[in-house]
Tab-separated table of C-alpha atoms and ligand atoms in Angstrom:
chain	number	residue	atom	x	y	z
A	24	UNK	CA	0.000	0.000	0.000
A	25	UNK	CA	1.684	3.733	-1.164
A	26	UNK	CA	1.952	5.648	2.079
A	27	UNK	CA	0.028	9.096	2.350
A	28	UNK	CA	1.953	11.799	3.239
A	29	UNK	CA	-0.853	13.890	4.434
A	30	UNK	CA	-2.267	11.364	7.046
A	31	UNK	CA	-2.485	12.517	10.718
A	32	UNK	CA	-1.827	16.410	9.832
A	33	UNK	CA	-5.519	17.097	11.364
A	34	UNK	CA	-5.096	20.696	12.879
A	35	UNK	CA	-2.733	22.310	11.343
A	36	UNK	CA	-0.820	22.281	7.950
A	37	UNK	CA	-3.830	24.189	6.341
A	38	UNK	CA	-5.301	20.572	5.573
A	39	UNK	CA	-8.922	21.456	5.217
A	40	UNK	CA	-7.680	23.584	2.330
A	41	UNK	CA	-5.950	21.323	0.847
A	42	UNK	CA	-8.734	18.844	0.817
A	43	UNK	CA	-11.255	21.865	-0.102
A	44	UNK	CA	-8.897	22.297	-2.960
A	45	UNK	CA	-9.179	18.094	-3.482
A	46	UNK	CA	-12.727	17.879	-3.352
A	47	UNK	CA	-12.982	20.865	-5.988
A	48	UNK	CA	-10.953	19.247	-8.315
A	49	UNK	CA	-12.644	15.733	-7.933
A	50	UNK	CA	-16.183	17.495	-8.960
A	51	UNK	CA	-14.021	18.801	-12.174
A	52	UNK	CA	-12.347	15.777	-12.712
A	53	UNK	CA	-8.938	17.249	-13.122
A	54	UNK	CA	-5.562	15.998	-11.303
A	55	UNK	CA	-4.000	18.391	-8.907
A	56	UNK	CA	-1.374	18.232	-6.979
A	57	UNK	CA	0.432	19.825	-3.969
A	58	UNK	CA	4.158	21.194	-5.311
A	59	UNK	CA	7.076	22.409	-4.410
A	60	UNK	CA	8.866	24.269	-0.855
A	61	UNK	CA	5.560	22.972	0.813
A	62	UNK	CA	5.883	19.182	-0.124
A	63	UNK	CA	9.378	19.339	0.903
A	64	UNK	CA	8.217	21.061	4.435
A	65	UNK	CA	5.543	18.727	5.316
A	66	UNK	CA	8.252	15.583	4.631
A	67	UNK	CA	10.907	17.259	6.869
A	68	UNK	CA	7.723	17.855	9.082
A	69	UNK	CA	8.215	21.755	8.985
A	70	UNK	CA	5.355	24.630	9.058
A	71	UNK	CA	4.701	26.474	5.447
A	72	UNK	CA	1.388	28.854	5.625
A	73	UNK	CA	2.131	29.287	1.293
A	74	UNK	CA	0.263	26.555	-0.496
A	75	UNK	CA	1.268	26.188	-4.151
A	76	UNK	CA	-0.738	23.621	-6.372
A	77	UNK	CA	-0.672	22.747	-9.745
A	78	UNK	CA	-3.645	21.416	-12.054
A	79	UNK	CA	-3.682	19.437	-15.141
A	80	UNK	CA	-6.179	21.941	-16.691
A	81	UNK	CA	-6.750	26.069	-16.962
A	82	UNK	CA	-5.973	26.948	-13.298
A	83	UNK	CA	-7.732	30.271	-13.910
A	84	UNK	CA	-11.073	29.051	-13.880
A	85	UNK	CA	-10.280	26.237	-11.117
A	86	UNK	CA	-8.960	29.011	-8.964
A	87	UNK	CA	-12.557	31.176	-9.342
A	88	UNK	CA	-14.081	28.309	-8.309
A	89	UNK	CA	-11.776	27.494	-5.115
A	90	UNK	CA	-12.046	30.541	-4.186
A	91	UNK	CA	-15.977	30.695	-4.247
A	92	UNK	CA	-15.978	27.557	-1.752
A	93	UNK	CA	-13.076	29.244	0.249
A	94	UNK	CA	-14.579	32.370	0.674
A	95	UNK	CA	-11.430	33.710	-0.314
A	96	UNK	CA	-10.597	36.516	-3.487
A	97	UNK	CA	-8.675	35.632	-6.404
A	98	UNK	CA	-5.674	37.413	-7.877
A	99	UNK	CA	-4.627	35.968	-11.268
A	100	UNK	CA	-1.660	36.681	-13.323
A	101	UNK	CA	-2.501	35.890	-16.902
A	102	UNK	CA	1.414	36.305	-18.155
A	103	UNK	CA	1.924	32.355	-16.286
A	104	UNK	CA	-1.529	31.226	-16.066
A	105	UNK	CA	-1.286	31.277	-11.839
A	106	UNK	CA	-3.620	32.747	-9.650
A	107	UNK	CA	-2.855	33.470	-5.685
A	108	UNK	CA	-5.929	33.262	-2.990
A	109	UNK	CA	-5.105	35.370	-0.153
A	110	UNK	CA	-6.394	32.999	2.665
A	111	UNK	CA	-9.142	34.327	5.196
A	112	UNK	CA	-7.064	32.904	8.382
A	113	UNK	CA	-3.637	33.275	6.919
A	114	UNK	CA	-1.095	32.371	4.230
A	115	UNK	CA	-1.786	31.896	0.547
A	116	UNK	CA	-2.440	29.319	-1.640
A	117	UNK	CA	-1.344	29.464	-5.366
A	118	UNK	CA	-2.768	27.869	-7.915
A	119	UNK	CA	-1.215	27.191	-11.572
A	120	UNK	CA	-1.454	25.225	-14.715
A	121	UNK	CA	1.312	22.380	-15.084
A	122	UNK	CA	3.692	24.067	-17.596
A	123	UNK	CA	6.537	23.556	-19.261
A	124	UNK	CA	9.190	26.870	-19.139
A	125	UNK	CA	12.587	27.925	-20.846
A	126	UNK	CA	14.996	30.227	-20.901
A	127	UNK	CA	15.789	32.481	-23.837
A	128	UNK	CA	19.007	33.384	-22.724
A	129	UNK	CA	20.753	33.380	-19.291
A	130	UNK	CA	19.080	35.354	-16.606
A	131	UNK	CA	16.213	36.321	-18.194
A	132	UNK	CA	12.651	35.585	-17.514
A	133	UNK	CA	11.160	32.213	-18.275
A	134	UNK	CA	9.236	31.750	-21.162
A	135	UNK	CA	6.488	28.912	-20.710
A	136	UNK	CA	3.614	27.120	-22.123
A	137	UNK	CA	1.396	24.470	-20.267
A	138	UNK	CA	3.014	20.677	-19.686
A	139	UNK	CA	2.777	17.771	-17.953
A	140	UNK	CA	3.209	17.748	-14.145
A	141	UNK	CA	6.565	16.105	-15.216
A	142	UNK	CA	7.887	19.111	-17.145
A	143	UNK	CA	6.402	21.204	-13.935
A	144	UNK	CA	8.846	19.401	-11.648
A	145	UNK	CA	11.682	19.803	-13.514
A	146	UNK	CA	11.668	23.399	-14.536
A	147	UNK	CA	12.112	23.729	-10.832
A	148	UNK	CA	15.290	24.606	-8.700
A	149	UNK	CA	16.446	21.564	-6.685
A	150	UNK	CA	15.410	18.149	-6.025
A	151	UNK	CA	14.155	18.844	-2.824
A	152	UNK	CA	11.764	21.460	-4.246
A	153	UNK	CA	10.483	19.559	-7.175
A	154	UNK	CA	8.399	16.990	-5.605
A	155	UNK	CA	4.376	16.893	-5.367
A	156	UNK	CA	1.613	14.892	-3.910
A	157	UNK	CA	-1.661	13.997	-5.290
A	158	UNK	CA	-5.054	15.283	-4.028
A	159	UNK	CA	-7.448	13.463	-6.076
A	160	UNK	CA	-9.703	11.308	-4.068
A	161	UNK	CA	-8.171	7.671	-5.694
A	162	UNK	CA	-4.515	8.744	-4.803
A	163	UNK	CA	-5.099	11.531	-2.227
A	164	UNK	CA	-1.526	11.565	-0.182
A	165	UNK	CA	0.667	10.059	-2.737
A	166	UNK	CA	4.376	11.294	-3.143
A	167	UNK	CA	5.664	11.880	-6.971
A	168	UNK	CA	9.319	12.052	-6.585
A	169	UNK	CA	10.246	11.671	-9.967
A	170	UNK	CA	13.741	13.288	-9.313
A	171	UNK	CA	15.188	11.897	-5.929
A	172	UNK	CA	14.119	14.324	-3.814
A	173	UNK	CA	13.230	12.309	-1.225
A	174	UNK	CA	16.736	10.835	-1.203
A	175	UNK	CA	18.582	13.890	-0.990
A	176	UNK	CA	16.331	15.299	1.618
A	177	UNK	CA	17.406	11.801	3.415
A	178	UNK	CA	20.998	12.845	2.445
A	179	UNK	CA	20.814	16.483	3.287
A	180	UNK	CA	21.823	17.357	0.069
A	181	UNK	CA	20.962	20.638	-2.298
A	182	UNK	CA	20.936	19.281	-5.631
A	183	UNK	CA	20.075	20.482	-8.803
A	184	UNK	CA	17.968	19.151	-11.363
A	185	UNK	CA	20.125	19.671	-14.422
A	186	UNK	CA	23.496	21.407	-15.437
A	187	UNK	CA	21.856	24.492	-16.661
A	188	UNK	CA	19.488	25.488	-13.606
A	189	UNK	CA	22.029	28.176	-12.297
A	190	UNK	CA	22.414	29.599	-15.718
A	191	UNK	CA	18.387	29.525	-16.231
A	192	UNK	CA	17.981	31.476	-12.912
A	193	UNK	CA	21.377	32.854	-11.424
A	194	UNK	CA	19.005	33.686	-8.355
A	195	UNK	CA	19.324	30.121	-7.330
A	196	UNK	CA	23.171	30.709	-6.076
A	197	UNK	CA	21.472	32.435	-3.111
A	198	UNK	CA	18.606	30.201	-2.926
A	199	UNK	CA	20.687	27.037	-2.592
A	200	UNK	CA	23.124	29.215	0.183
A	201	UNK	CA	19.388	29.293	2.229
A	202	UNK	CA	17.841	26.533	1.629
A	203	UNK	CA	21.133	24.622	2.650
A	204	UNK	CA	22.014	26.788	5.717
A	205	UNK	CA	18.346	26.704	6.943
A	206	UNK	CA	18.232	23.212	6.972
A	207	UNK	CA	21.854	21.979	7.528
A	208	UNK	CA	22.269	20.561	4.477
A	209	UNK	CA	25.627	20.907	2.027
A	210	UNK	CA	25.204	22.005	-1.552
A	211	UNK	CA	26.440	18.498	-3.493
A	212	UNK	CA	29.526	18.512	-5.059
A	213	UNK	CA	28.780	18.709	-8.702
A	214	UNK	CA	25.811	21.252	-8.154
A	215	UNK	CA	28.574	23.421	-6.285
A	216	UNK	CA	30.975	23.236	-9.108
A	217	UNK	CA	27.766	24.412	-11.478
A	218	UNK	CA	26.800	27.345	-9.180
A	219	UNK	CA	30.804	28.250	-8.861
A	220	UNK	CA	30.970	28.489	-12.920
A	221	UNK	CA	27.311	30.185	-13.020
A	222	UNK	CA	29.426	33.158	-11.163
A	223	UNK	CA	31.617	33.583	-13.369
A	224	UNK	CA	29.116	33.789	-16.127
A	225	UNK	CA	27.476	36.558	-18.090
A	226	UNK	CA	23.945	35.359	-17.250
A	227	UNK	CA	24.623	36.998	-13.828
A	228	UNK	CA	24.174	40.510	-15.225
A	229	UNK	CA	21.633	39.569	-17.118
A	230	UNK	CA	19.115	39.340	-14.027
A	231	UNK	CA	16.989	42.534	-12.950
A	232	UNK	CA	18.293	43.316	-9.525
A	233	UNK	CA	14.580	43.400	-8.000
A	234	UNK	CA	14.928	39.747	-8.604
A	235	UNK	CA	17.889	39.512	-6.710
A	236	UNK	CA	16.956	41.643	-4.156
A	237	UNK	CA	13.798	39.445	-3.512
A	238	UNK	CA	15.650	36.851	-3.055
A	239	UNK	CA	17.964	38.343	-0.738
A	240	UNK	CA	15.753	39.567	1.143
A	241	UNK	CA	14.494	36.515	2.068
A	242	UNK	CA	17.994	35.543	3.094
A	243	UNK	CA	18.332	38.502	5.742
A	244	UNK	CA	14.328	37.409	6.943
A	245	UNK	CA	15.658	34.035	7.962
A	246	UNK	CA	15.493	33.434	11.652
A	247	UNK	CA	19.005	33.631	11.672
A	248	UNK	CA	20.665	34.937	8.464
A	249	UNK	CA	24.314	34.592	9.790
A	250	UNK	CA	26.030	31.475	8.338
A	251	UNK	CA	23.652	32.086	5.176
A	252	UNK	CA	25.829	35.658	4.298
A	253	UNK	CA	29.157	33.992	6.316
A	254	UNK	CA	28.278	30.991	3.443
A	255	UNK	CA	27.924	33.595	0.010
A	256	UNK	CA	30.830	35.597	1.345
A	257	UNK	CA	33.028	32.756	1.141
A	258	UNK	CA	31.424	31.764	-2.351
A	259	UNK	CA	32.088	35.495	-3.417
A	260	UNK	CA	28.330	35.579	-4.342
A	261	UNK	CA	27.773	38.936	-3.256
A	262	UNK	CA	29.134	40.088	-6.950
A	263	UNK	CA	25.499	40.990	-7.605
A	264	UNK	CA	25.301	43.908	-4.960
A	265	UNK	CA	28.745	45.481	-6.328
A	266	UNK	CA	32.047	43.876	-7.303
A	267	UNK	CA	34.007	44.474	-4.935
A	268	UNK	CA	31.225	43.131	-2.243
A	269	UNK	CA	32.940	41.378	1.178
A	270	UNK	CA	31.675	41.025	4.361
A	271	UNK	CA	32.732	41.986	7.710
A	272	UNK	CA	31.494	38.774	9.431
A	273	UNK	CA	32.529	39.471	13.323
A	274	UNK	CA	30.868	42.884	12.885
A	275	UNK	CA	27.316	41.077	11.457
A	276	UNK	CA	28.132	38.626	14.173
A	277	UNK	CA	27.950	41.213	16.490
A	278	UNK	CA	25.072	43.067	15.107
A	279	UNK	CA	23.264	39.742	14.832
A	280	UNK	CA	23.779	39.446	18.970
A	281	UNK	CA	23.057	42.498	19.881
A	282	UNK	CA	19.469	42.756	17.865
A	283	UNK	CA	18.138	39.925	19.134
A	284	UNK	CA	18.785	41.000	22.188
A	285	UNK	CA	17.084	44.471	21.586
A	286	UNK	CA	14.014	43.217	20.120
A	287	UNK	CA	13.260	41.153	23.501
A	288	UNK	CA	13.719	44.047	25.672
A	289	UNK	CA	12.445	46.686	23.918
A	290	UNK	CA	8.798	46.853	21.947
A	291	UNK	CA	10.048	50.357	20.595
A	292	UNK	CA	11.698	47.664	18.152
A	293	UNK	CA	8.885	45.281	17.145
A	294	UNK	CA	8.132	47.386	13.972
A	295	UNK	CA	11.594	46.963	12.325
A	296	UNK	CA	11.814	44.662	9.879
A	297	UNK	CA	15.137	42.369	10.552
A	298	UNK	CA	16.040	42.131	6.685
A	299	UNK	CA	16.749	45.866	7.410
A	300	UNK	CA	19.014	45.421	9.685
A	301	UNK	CA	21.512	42.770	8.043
A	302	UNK	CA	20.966	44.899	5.133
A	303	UNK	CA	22.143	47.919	6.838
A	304	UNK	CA	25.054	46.193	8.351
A	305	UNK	CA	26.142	44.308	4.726
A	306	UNK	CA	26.414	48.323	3.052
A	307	UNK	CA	27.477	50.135	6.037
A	308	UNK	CA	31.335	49.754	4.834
A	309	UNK	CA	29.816	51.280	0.962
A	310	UNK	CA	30.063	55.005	0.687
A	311	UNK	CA	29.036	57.576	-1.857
A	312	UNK	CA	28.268	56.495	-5.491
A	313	UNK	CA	28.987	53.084	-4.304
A	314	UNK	CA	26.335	52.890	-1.975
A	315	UNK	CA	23.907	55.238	-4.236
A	316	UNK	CA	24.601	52.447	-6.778
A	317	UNK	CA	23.164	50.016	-4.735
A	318	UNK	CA	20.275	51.754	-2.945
A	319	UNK	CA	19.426	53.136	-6.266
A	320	UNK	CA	19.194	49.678	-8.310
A	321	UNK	CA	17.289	47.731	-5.198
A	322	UNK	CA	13.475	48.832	-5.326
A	323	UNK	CA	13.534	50.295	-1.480
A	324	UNK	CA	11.063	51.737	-0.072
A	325	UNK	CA	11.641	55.550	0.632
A	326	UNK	CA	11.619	55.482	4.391
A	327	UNK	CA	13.940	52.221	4.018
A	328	UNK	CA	16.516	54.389	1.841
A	329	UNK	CA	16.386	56.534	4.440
A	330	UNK	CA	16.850	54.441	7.317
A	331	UNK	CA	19.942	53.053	5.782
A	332	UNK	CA	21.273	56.869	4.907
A	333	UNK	CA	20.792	58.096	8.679
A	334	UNK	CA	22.775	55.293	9.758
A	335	UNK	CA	25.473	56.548	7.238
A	336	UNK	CA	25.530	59.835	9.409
A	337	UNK	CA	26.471	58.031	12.740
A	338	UNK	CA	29.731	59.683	13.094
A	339	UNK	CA	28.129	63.320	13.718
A	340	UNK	CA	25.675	61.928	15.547
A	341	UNK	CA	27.653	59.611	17.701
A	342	UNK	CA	29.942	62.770	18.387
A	343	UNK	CA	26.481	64.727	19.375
A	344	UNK	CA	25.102	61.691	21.800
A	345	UNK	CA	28.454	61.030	23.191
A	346	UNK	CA	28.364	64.443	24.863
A	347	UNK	CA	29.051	64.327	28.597
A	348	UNK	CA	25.631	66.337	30.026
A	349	UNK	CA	23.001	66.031	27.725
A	350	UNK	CA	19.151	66.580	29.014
A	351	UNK	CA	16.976	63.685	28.453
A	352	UNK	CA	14.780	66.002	26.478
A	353	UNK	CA	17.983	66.417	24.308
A	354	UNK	CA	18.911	63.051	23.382
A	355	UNK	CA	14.809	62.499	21.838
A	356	UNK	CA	15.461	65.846	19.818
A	357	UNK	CA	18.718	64.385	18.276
A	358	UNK	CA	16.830	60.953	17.904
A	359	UNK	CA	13.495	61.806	17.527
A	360	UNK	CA	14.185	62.265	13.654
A	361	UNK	CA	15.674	58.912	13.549
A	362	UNK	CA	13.780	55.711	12.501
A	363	UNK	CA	13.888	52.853	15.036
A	364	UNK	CA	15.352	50.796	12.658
A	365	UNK	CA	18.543	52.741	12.297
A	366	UNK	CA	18.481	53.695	16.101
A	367	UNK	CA	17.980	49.860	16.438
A	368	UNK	CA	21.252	49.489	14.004
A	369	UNK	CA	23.064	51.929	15.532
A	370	UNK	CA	22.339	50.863	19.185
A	371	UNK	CA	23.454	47.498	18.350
A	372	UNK	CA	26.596	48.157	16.637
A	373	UNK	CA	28.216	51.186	18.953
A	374	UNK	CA	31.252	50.368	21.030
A	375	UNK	CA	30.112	52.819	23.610
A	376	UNK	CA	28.297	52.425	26.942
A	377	UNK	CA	27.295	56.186	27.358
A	378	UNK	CA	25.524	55.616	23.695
A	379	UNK	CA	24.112	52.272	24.311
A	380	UNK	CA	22.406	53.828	27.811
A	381	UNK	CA	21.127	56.780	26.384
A	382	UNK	CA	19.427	55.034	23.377
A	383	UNK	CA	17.865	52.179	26.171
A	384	UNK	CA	16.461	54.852	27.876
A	385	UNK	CA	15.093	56.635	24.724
A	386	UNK	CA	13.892	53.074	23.406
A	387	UNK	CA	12.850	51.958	26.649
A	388	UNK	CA	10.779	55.009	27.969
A	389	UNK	CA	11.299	58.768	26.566
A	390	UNK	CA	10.360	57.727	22.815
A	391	UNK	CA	6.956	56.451	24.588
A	392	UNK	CA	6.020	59.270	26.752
A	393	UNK	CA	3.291	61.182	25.624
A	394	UNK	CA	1.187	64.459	27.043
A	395	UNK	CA	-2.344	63.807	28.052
A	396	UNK	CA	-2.951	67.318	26.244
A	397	UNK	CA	-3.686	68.413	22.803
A	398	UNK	CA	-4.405	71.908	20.782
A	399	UNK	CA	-7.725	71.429	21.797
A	400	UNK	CA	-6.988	72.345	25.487
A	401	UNK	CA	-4.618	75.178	24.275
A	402	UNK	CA	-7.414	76.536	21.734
A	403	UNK	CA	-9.746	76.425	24.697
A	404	UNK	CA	-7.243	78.459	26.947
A	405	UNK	CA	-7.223	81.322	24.359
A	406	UNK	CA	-4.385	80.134	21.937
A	407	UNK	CA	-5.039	80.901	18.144
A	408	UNK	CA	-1.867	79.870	15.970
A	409	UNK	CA	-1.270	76.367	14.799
A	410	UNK	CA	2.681	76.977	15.499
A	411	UNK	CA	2.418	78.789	18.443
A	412	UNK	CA	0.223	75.952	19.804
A	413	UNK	CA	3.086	73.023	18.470
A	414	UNK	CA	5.588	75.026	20.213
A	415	UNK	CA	4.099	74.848	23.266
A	416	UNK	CA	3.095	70.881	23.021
A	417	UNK	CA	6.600	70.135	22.142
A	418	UNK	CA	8.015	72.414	25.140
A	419	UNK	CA	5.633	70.975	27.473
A	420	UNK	CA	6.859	67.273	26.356
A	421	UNK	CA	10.212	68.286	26.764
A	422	UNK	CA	9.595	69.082	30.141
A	423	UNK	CA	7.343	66.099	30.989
A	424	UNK	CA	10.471	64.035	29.575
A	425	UNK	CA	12.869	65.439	32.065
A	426	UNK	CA	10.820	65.293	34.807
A	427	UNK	CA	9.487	61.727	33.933
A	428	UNK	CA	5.976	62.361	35.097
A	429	UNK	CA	3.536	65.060	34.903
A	430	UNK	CA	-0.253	64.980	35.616
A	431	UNK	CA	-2.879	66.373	33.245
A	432	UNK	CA	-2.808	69.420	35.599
A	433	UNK	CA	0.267	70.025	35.531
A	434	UNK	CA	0.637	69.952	31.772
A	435	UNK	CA	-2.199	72.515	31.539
A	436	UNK	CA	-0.310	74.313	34.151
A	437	UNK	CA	2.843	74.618	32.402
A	438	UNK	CA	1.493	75.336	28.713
A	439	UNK	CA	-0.432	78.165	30.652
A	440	UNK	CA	2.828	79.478	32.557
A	441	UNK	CA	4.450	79.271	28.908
A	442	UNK	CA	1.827	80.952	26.994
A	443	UNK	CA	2.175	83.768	28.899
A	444	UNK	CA	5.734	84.062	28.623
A	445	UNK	CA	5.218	84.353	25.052
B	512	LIG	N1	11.325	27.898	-7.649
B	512	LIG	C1	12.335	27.634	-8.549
B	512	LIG	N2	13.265	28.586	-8.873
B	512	LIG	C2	13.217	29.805	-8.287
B	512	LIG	C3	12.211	30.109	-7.370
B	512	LIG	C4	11.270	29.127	-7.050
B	512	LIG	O1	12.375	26.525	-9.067
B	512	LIG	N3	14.129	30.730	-8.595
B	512	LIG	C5	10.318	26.865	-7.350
B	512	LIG	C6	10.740	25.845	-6.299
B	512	LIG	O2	10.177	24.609	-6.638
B	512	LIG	C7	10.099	26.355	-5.011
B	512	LIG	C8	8.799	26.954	-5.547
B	512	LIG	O3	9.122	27.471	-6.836
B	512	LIG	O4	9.870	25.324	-4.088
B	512	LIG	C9	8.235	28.045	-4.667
B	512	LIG	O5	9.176	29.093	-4.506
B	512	LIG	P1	9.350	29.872	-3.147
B	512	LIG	O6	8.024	30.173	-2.559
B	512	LIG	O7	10.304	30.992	-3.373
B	512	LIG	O8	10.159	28.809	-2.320
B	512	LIG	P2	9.865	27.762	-1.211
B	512	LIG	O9	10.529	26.512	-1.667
B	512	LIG	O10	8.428	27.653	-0.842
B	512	LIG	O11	10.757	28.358	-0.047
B	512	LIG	P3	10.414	29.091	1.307
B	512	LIG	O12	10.278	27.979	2.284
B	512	LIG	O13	11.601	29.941	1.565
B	512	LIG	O14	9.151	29.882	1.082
């Protein structure tokens, strides 16, 4: 009897959907099939809230209809036939046709038309990831592990599926770095040869950075990022950032420490996004056009760009916090136009103890205070201009956050007292 590899997941795993997504495709009579990171995951017995299935039929239409039954809404991207369902709890489930893809040239994007499941399996990167299992109701829980997956995930091994996959899709390098440091498995020998010569190809300027970025993003989001960059430093496969890309690993080491430390203790952090921080700490030693080359062919985000440019200004600011008597009120004006993720970066790279004290008790307190008044209360005490009545809020707060606590009162009080003094 074949063994079903989705028996006793009841609870978790997202099964209902997946047998929702079964049922549907029993009532159309088409084959579809779980595929890909998700198969691997539930074999190495691993959470994965991203669902990706292919069908042996238009997955368009099969998707409108899953979604209907799921309650869920349906995003479809006609240029591969896929469509994504944004799930009500969480995660998403994707849904394409089987297809077939290649490669114009090196680098570029795929070209595809629909295929078996077969041909679906093997456009993919590595064994481990090209594996599926049946939902229909006749085979429901069956493995197809048509390339060995199952033996290298038995072996630990990150293998490809043919010589040319790193030449397809130079974004691999840095997906086999993860997917091997994540798991503790070693790239095999042969597919580490291939991904050393896909380096030193052509094809690797052929990719649009946003695809590398994406990928290396998802690098610096791993729980801990560390041996991944410590692993494509050694590789030299930080060529597509900037040629002359190296890493300082005992300074990310440190870093690394020192922010997981800080987002425990402080909730000031919980907004920053970690990828930020490596990311900040892999261009801090990049200066001028080098570092406006990179932060200008990444698609960041504004307030990210800026993040990482403050924390480019930490030697004038360092010289202003270092200062021997500063007011606490003082220390939030120089910070206060700071982002918490490059006061987070900063704090967790800085050699000094007068810094790191002052930024705890910014982080840990004075960045949180806030007055119980408003313009409102001014307005009603006779003030009239919008700036005279910020002034006085941000005086008042200044004095509330050197004297740690002040009562409603006395905050009316004291915006009274300065109103008068003009
Ligand atoms: N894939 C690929 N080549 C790529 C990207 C993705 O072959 N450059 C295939 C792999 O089969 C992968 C699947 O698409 O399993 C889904 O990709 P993705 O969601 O990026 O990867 P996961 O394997 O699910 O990894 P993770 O656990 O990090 O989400």
């Amino acid at each position: 009897m074949r063994k079903n590899y989705l028996a006793g997941r009841e609870g978790g795993d997202n099964l209902d959907i997946i047998k929702a997504v079964g049922r549907e495709a029993d009532r159309r009579q088409i084959p579809a099939y779980l595929v890909g990171g998700i198969v691997r995951d539930i074999i190495l017995q691993r959470k994965n809230g991203d669902i990706d299935i292919v069908v042996k039929a238009d997955a368009l239409s099969f998707a409108r209809e899953v979604a209907k039954t799921l309650k869920a809404e349906a995003k479809v991207y006609g240029q591969f036939g896929t469509a994504t369902l944004e799930l009500p709890g969480a995660g998403r489930l994707d849904i394409a046709t089987a297809r077939k893809e290649w490669y114009p040239h090196s680098g570029s994007l795929p070209k595809v038309c629909p295929g078996t499941l077969q041909d679906d399996l093997y456009r993919r990167d590595f064994t481990i990831n090209a594996m599926a299992v049946s939902l229909n109701k006749d085979s429901f829980g069956e493995l197809i592990d048509e390339f060995g997956g199952m033996a290298d995930l038995k072996k630990k091994k990150v293998r490809v599926l043919h010589d040319r996959s790193f030449l397809d899709d130079p974004t691999r390098i840095l997906r086999a770095v993860r997917f091997e440091q994540r798991f503790g498995f070693r790239i095999e020998s042969r597919t580490l040869r291939l991904l050393k010569e896909a380096m030193d190809d052509d094809g690797m300027r052929n990719v649009k950075p946003p695809r590398y970025f994406a990928e290396f993003k998802k690098m610096l989001s791993e729980s801990d990022p560390l041996p991944c960059l410590k692993r494509l430093n050694d590789l030299e496969g930080l060529r597509f950032m900037d040629s002359r890309m190296r890493l300082d690993i005992p300074f990310l080491k440190k870093i690394h420490g020192n922010w997981n430390l800080l987002k425990e203790k402080f909730p000031f952090y919980s907004q920053c996004p970690a990828w930020l921080i490596y990311f900040m700490a892999v261009v801090e030693p990049m200066e001028g056009p080098r570092l406006d080359a990179v932060l200008n062919k990444f698609p960041l985000r504004k307030d990210e760009k800026q993040s990482i440019l403050q924390v480019q200004k930490k030697g004038d600011l360092t010289r202003r916090l270092s200062a021997p008597r500063l007011t606490r009120s003082r220390v939030c004006g120089i910070l206060r136009p700071l982002s918490p993720a490059a006061i987070a970066y900063w704090r967790a790279g800085t050699p000094s103890r007068r810094i790191e004290k002052r930024l705890d008790a910014y982080a840990g307190r004075d960045a949180l205070i806030r007055l119980e008044i408003n313009g409102d209360d001014l307005k009603r005490m006779g003030a009239s201009s919008g700036r005279g009545i910020g002034m006085t809020l941000s005086r008042v707060l200044e004095m509330k956050i050197d004297r740690q606590r002040m009562s409603r009162k006395e905050e009316l009080d004291a915006a009274r007292t300065l109103m008068r003094q003009g």
